[in-house]
PDB file of C-alpha atoms in Angstrom:
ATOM      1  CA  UNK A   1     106.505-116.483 125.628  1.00 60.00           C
ATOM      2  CA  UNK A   2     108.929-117.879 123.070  1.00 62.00           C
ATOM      3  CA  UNK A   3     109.237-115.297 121.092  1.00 61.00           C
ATOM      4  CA  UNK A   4     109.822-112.870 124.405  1.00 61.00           C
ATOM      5  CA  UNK A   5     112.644-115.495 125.506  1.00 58.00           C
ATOM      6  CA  UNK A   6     114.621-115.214 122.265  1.00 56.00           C
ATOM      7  CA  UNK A   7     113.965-111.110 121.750  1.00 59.00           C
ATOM      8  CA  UNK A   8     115.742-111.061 125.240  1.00 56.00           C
ATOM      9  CA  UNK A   9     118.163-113.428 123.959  1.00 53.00           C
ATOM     10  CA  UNK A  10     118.946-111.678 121.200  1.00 52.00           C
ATOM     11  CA  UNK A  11     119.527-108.454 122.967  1.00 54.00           C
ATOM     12  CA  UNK A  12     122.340-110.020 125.629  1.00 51.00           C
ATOM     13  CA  UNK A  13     124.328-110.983 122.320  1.00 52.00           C
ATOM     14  CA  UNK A  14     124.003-107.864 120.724  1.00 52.00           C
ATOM     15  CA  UNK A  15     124.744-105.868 124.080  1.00 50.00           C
ATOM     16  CA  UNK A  16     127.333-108.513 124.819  1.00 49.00           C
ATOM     17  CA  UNK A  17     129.028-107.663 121.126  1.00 46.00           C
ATOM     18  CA  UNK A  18     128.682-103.897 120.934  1.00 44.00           C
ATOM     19  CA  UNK A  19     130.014-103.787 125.056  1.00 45.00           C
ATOM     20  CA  UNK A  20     132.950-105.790 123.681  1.00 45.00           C
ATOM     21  CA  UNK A  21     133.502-103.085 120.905  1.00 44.00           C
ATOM     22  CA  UNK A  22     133.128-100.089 122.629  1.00 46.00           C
ATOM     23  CA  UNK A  23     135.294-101.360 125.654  1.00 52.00           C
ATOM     24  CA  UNK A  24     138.578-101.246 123.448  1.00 79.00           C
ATOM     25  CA  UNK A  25     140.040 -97.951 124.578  1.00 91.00           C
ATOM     26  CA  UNK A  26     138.068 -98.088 128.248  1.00 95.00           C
ATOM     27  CA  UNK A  27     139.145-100.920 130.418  1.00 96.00           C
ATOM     28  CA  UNK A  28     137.291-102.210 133.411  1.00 96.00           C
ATOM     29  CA  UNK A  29     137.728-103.865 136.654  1.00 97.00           C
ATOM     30  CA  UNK A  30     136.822-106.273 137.387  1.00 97.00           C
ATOM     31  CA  UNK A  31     135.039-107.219 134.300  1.00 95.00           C
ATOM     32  CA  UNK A  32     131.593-108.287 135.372  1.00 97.00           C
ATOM     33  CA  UNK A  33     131.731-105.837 138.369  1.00 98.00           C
ATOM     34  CA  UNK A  34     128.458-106.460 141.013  1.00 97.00           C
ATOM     35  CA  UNK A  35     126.349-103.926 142.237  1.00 97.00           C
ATOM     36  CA  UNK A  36     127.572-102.288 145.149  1.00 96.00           C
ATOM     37  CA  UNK A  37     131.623-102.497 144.118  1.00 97.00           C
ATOM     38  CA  UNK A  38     133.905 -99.742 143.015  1.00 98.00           C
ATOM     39  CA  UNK A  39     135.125-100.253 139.320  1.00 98.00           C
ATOM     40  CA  UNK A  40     138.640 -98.999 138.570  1.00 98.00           C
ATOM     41  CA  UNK A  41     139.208 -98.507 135.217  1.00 97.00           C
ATOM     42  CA  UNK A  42     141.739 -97.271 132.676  1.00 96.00           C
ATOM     43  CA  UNK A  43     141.410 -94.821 129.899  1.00 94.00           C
ATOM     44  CA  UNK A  44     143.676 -95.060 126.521  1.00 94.00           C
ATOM     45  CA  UNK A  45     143.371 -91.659 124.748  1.00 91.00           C
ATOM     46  CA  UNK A  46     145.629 -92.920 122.030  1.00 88.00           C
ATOM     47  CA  UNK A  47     142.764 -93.370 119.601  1.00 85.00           C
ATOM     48  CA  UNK A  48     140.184 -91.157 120.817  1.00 88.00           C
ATOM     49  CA  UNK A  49     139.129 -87.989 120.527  1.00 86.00           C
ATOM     50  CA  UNK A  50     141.253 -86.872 123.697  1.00 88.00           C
ATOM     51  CA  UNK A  51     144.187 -87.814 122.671  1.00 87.00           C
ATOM     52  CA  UNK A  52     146.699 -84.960 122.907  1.00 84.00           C
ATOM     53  CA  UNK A  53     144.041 -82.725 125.108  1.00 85.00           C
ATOM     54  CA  UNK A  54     146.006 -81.869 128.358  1.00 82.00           C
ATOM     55  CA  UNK A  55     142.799 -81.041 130.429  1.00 87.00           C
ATOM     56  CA  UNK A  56     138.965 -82.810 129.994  1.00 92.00           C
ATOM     57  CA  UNK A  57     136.257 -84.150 132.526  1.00 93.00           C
ATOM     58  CA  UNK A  58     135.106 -87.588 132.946  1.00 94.00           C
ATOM     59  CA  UNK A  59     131.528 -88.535 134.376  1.00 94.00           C
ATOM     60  CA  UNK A  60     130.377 -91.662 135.185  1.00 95.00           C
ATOM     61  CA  UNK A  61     126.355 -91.916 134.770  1.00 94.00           C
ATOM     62  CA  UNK A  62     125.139 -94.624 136.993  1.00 95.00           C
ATOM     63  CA  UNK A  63     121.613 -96.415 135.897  1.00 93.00           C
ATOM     64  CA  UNK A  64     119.072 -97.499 138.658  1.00 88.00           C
ATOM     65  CA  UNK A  65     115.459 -97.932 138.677  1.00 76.00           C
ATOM     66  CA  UNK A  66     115.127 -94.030 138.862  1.00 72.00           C
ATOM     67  CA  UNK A  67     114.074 -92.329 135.523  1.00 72.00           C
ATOM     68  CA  UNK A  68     117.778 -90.319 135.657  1.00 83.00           C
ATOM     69  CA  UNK A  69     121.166 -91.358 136.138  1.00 90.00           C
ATOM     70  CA  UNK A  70     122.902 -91.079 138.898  1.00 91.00           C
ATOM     71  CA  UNK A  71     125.980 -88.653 137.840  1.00 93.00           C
ATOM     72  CA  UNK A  72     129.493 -89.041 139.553  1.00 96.00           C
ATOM     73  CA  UNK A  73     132.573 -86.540 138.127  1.00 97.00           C
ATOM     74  CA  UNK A  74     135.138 -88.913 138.208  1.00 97.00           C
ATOM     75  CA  UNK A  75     138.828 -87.887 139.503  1.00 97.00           C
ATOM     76  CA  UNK A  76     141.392 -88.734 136.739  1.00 95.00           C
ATOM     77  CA  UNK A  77     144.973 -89.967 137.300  1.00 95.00           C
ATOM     78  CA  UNK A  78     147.801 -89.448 134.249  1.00 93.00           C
ATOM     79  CA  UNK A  79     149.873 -91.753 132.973  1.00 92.00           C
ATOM     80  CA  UNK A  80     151.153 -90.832 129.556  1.00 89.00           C
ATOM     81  CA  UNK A  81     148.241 -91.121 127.517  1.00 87.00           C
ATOM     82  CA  UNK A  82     145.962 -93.803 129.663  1.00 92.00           C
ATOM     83  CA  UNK A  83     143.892 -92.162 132.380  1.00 93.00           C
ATOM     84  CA  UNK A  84     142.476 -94.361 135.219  1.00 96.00           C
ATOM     85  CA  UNK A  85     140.469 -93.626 138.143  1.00 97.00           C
ATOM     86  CA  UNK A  86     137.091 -95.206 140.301  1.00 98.00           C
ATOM     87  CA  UNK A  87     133.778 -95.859 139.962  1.00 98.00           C
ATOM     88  CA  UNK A  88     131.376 -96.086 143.145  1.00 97.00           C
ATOM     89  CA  UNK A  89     128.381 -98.304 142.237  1.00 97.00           C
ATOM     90  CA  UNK A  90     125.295 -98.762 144.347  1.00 94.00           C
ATOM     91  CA  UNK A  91     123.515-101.948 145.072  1.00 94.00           C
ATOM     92  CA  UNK A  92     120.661-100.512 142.802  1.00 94.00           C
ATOM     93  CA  UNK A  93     122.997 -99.950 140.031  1.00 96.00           C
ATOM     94  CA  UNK A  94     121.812-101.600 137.038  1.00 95.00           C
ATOM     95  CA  UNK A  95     124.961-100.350 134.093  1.00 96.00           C
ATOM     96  CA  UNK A  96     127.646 -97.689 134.173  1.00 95.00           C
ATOM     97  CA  UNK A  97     128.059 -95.666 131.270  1.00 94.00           C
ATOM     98  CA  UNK A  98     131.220 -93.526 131.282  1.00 94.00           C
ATOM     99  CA  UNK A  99     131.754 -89.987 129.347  1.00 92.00           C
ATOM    100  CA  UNK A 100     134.888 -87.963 128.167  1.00 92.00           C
ATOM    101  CA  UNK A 101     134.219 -84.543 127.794  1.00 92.00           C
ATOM    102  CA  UNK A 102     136.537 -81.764 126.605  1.00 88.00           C
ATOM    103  CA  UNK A 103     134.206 -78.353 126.088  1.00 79.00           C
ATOM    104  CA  UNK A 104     132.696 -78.880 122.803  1.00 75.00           C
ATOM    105  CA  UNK A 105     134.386 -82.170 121.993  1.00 80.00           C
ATOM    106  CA  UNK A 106     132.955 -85.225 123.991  1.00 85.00           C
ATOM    107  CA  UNK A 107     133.705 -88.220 123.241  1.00 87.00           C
ATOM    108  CA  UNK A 108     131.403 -91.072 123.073  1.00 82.00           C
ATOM    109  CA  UNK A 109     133.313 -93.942 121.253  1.00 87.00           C
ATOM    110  CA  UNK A 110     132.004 -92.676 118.011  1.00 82.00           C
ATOM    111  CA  UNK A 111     128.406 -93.634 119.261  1.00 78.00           C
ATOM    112  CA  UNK A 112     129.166 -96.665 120.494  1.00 82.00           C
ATOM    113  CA  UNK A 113     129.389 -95.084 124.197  1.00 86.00           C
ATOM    114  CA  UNK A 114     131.629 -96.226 126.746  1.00 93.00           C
ATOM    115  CA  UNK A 115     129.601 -98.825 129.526  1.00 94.00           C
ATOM    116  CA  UNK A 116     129.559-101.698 131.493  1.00 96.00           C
ATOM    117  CA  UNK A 117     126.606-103.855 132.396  1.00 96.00           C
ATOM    118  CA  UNK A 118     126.313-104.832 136.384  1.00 97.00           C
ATOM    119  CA  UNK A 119     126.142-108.601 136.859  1.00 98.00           C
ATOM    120  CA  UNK A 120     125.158-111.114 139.694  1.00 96.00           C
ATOM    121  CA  UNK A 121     127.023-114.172 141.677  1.00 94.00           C
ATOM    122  CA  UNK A 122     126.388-116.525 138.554  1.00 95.00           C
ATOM    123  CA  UNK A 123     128.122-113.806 135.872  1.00 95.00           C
ATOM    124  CA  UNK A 124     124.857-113.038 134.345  1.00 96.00           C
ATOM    125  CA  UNK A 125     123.480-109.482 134.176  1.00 96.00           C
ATOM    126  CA  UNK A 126     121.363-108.488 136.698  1.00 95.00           C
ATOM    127  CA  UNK A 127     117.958-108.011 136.236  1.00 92.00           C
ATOM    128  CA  UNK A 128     117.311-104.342 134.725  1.00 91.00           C
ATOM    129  CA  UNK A 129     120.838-104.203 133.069  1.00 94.00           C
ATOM    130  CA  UNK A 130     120.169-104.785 129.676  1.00 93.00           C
ATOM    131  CA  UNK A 131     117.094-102.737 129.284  1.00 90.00           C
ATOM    132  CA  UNK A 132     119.053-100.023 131.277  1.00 90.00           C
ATOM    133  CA  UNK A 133     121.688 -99.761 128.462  1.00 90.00           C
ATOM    134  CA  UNK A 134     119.121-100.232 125.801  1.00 88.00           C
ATOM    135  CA  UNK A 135     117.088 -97.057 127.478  1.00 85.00           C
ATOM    136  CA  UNK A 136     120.539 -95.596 127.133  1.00 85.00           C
ATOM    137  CA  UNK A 137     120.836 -96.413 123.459  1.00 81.00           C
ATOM    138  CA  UNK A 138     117.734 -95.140 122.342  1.00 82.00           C
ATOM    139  CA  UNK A 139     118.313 -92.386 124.105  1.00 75.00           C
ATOM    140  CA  UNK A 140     121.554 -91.588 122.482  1.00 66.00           C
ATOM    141  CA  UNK A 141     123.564 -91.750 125.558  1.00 65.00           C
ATOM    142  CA  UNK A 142     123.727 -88.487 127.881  1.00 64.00           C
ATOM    143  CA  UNK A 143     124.347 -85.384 126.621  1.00 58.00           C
TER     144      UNK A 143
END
């Protein structure tokens, strides 16, 4: 039982880290968003790989208890180079993972993927999150 308790433990800091590190060109709101709430967010191409494309496609992939993701194409506003736009969650939404794709040049935060975890009333994921994004990971994202 201990040694479940601190795997688990060891996976929210390591989620916790890489989410921080992969969130630095994607910005969410609000920043523990709740199943069941729309997530705005805003999308810096200055240091991606979309950075000077005029014209890509953004799809959010929204985890559940299903085997597949729920896919959303996601409506993009301009602003110079930062992109922003909405997110529709559902109460069985468990993480969001967002892609940029430009035919034959996605981009997936160099591997690090672009996500969000869902969390509850106390600010603690909810349960399902973190093995949702780790499903994800081992997965290699969504292709």
């Amino acid at each position: 039982m201990k040694f479940i308790r601190n795997t688990i433990a060891l996976m929210l800091v390591l989620f916790s880290f890489l989410s921080i590190r992969a969130q630095q060109n994607l910005v969410f709101q609000p920043e523990q968003p709740k199943p069941g709430e729309t997530i705005r967010f805003k999308f810096n191409t200055s240091a991606t790989t979309m950075f000077g494309v005029d014209k890509f496609d953004a799809y959010a992939y929204l985890l559940t208890n299903r085997q597949s993701p729920v896919i959303q194409e996601l409506k993009l506003d301009r602003d110079g180079s930062t992109y922003s736009g909405e997110i529709k969650t559902t109460d069985s939404t468990h993480a969001v993972f967002v892609r940029f794709v430009n035919p034959g040049n996605p981009d997936d935060n160099q591997g690090e993927f672009y996500y969000t975890l869902m969390y509850d009333t106390d600010g603690k994921p909810t349960p399902g999150a973190i093995l949702a994004a780790g499903n994800a990971y081992a997965n290699n994202g969504f292709t």
